[in-house]
Each structure stands twice: as structure tokens, then as C-alpha cells.
């Protein structure tokens, strides 16, 4: 998965400037590694790879939203103007990620879960 391709999709999804995105490259890179670890040993078509790149960008945006909120949450008041950051951005990013997972479920299921036997 190309960092450049994911960055381009991340810019589209997030609406952030290239300067702002450059501060978050490490998060995006970690998301790429996560996707690559989950999809290793699989052969995908060009179309499927493009869909996974977009899904990775949406996942990175979700991660960015959570981290950004943690660092910048709160209220700011100047005179009569009050600005409040809410968890609305995280909720929207989470919904985007859930929808994206649904849309790529025919390519890869990120919700796989299994119980394994436990011996006592």
C-alpha cells in the first residue's frame, strides 16, 4: 500500500491541508502497517487494492479524529464568543469507518473474531 496514495485519499476524506496532514503522517503510516498486517498473504485485484487504500485513509481519519480530540478538547471563550469542540467529529469519523468496513466486507472483513480453545 503506497503512502502517497493513502495520503491523497486522507486529504480528500479529512479536508485538511497538506501542511496539517504532514503533522499526522506517523498515524497514517501506522494505519497502513495495520492494514498490511491484516491483509498479508492475500492477492487483491487493482480495484480491490484501490478500495483498501480508501478504507485505510478513512481508518486513519478515524484515528486522527480520536487523537486530535484528546489533545484539543474543551472550551474556549473570548468575550461573548464561545467555541466548544465536541465528540461530533469522532462520531462522524466512526460512522464513516463503519460504513467503509461494510463496503469492503466483500474484499476483507475487519470484524473477524474467533474463540480459541483454552486448556486448564
Tab-separated table of C-alpha atoms in Angstrom:
chain	number	residue	atom	x	y	z
A	1	UNK	CA	0.000	0.000	0.000
A	2	UNK	CA	1.515	3.295	-1.077
A	3	UNK	CA	1.874	6.060	1.497
A	4	UNK	CA	1.334	8.628	-1.244
A	5	UNK	CA	-1.958	7.045	-2.315
A	6	UNK	CA	-3.235	6.857	1.258
A	7	UNK	CA	-2.158	10.459	1.927
A	8	UNK	CA	-4.060	11.646	-1.137
A	9	UNK	CA	-7.194	9.817	-0.006
A	10	UNK	CA	-6.724	11.059	3.566
A	11	UNK	CA	-6.628	14.639	2.246
A	12	UNK	CA	-9.885	14.001	0.405
A	13	UNK	CA	-11.593	12.415	3.412
A	14	UNK	CA	-10.332	14.865	6.036
A	15	UNK	CA	-10.357	18.140	4.138
A	16	UNK	CA	-7.059	19.044	5.844
A	17	UNK	CA	-4.298	20.994	4.132
A	18	UNK	CA	-1.054	19.255	3.180
A	19	UNK	CA	0.695	21.189	5.955
A	20	UNK	CA	-1.749	19.877	8.580
A	21	UNK	CA	-1.576	16.362	7.164
A	22	UNK	CA	2.224	16.342	7.417
A	23	UNK	CA	1.863	16.508	11.206
A	24	UNK	CA	-0.096	13.248	11.156
A	25	UNK	CA	1.982	11.132	8.768
A	26	UNK	CA	3.085	8.845	11.599
A	27	UNK	CA	-0.548	7.964	12.381
A	28	UNK	CA	-1.306	7.350	8.719
A	29	UNK	CA	1.806	5.204	8.395
A	30	UNK	CA	0.746	3.136	11.418
A	31	UNK	CA	-2.667	2.603	9.824
A	32	UNK	CA	-1.024	1.389	6.628
A	33	UNK	CA	1.051	-1.090	8.643
A	34	UNK	CA	-2.105	-2.273	10.409
A	35	UNK	CA	-3.892	-2.825	7.088
A	36	UNK	CA	-0.877	-4.573	5.582
A	37	UNK	CA	-0.576	-6.878	8.593
A	38	UNK	CA	-4.256	-7.801	8.362
A	39	UNK	CA	-4.230	-8.357	4.591
A	40	UNK	CA	-0.845	-10.085	4.247
A	41	UNK	CA	-0.654	-13.197	2.086
A	42	UNK	CA	-3.671	-12.162	0.050
A	43	UNK	CA	-3.755	-11.322	-3.629
A	44	UNK	CA	-6.050	-8.443	-4.490
A	45	UNK	CA	-7.090	-7.064	-7.835
A	46	UNK	CA	-6.183	-3.488	-8.715
A	47	UNK	CA	-9.746	-2.411	-7.958
A	48	UNK	CA	-9.720	-4.154	-4.580
A	49	UNK	CA	-6.375	-2.544	-3.689
A	50	UNK	CA	-7.789	0.889	-4.525
A	51	UNK	CA	-10.768	0.227	-2.262
A	52	UNK	CA	-8.441	-0.893	0.543
A	53	UNK	CA	-6.374	2.300	0.127
A	54	UNK	CA	-9.517	4.366	0.549
A	55	UNK	CA	-10.592	2.292	3.561
A	56	UNK	CA	-7.155	2.790	5.102
A	57	UNK	CA	-7.476	6.560	4.657
A	58	UNK	CA	-10.894	6.520	6.349
A	59	UNK	CA	-9.480	4.429	9.202
A	60	UNK	CA	-6.565	6.883	9.531
A	61	UNK	CA	-9.052	9.767	9.643
A	62	UNK	CA	-10.929	7.990	12.421
A	63	UNK	CA	-7.686	7.555	14.384
A	64	UNK	CA	-6.729	11.191	13.711
A	65	UNK	CA	-10.143	12.331	14.995
A	66	UNK	CA	-9.764	10.448	18.256
A	67	UNK	CA	-6.221	11.662	18.896
A	68	UNK	CA	-6.954	15.234	17.845
A	69	UNK	CA	-9.974	15.389	20.154
A	70	UNK	CA	-7.934	14.057	23.082
A	71	UNK	CA	-5.381	16.841	22.672
A	72	UNK	CA	-7.739	19.661	21.752
A	73	UNK	CA	-10.960	19.005	23.612
A	74	UNK	CA	-12.510	21.662	25.715
A	75	UNK	CA	-13.950	25.147	25.550
A	76	UNK	CA	-12.506	28.474	24.580
A	77	UNK	CA	-14.192	31.758	25.371
A	78	UNK	CA	-13.233	35.216	24.146
A	79	UNK	CA	-15.699	37.868	25.199
A	80	UNK	CA	-19.165	36.841	24.083
A	81	UNK	CA	-17.906	34.167	21.680
A	82	UNK	CA	-17.554	30.616	22.970
A	83	UNK	CA	-16.175	27.755	20.919
A	84	UNK	CA	-16.739	24.190	22.091
A	85	UNK	CA	-15.148	21.182	20.492
A	86	UNK	CA	-17.404	18.177	20.679
A	87	UNK	CA	-17.168	14.493	20.072
A	88	UNK	CA	-19.272	15.052	16.958
A	89	UNK	CA	-16.160	14.806	14.757
A	90	UNK	CA	-15.278	11.437	16.296
A	91	UNK	CA	-18.843	10.198	15.844
A	92	UNK	CA	-18.834	11.204	12.176
A	93	UNK	CA	-15.422	9.608	11.605
A	94	UNK	CA	-16.568	6.430	13.376
A	95	UNK	CA	-19.682	6.250	11.204
A	96	UNK	CA	-17.519	6.744	8.105
A	97	UNK	CA	-15.236	3.890	9.217
A	98	UNK	CA	-18.184	1.584	9.977
A	99	UNK	CA	-19.683	2.308	6.553
A	100	UNK	CA	-16.324	1.770	4.858
A	101	UNK	CA	-15.868	-1.586	6.625
A	102	UNK	CA	-19.296	-2.599	5.382
A	103	UNK	CA	-18.462	-1.562	1.829
A	104	UNK	CA	-15.187	-3.513	1.706
A	105	UNK	CA	-16.518	-6.578	3.526
A	106	UNK	CA	-16.593	-8.443	0.204
A	107	UNK	CA	-12.814	-7.849	-0.070
A	108	UNK	CA	-11.789	-8.214	3.564
A	109	UNK	CA	-13.647	-8.473	6.857
A	110	UNK	CA	-12.080	-6.386	9.613
A	111	UNK	CA	-14.630	-7.592	12.151
A	112	UNK	CA	-13.404	-11.165	12.280
A	113	UNK	CA	-13.353	-12.616	15.762
A	114	UNK	CA	-12.870	-16.150	16.955
A	115	UNK	CA	-12.735	-18.021	20.215
A	116	UNK	CA	-9.921	-20.493	20.556
A	117	UNK	CA	-9.839	-23.495	22.833
A	118	UNK	CA	-8.454	-22.962	26.282
A	119	UNK	CA	-6.884	-25.748	28.268
A	120	UNK	CA	-6.855	-25.772	32.025
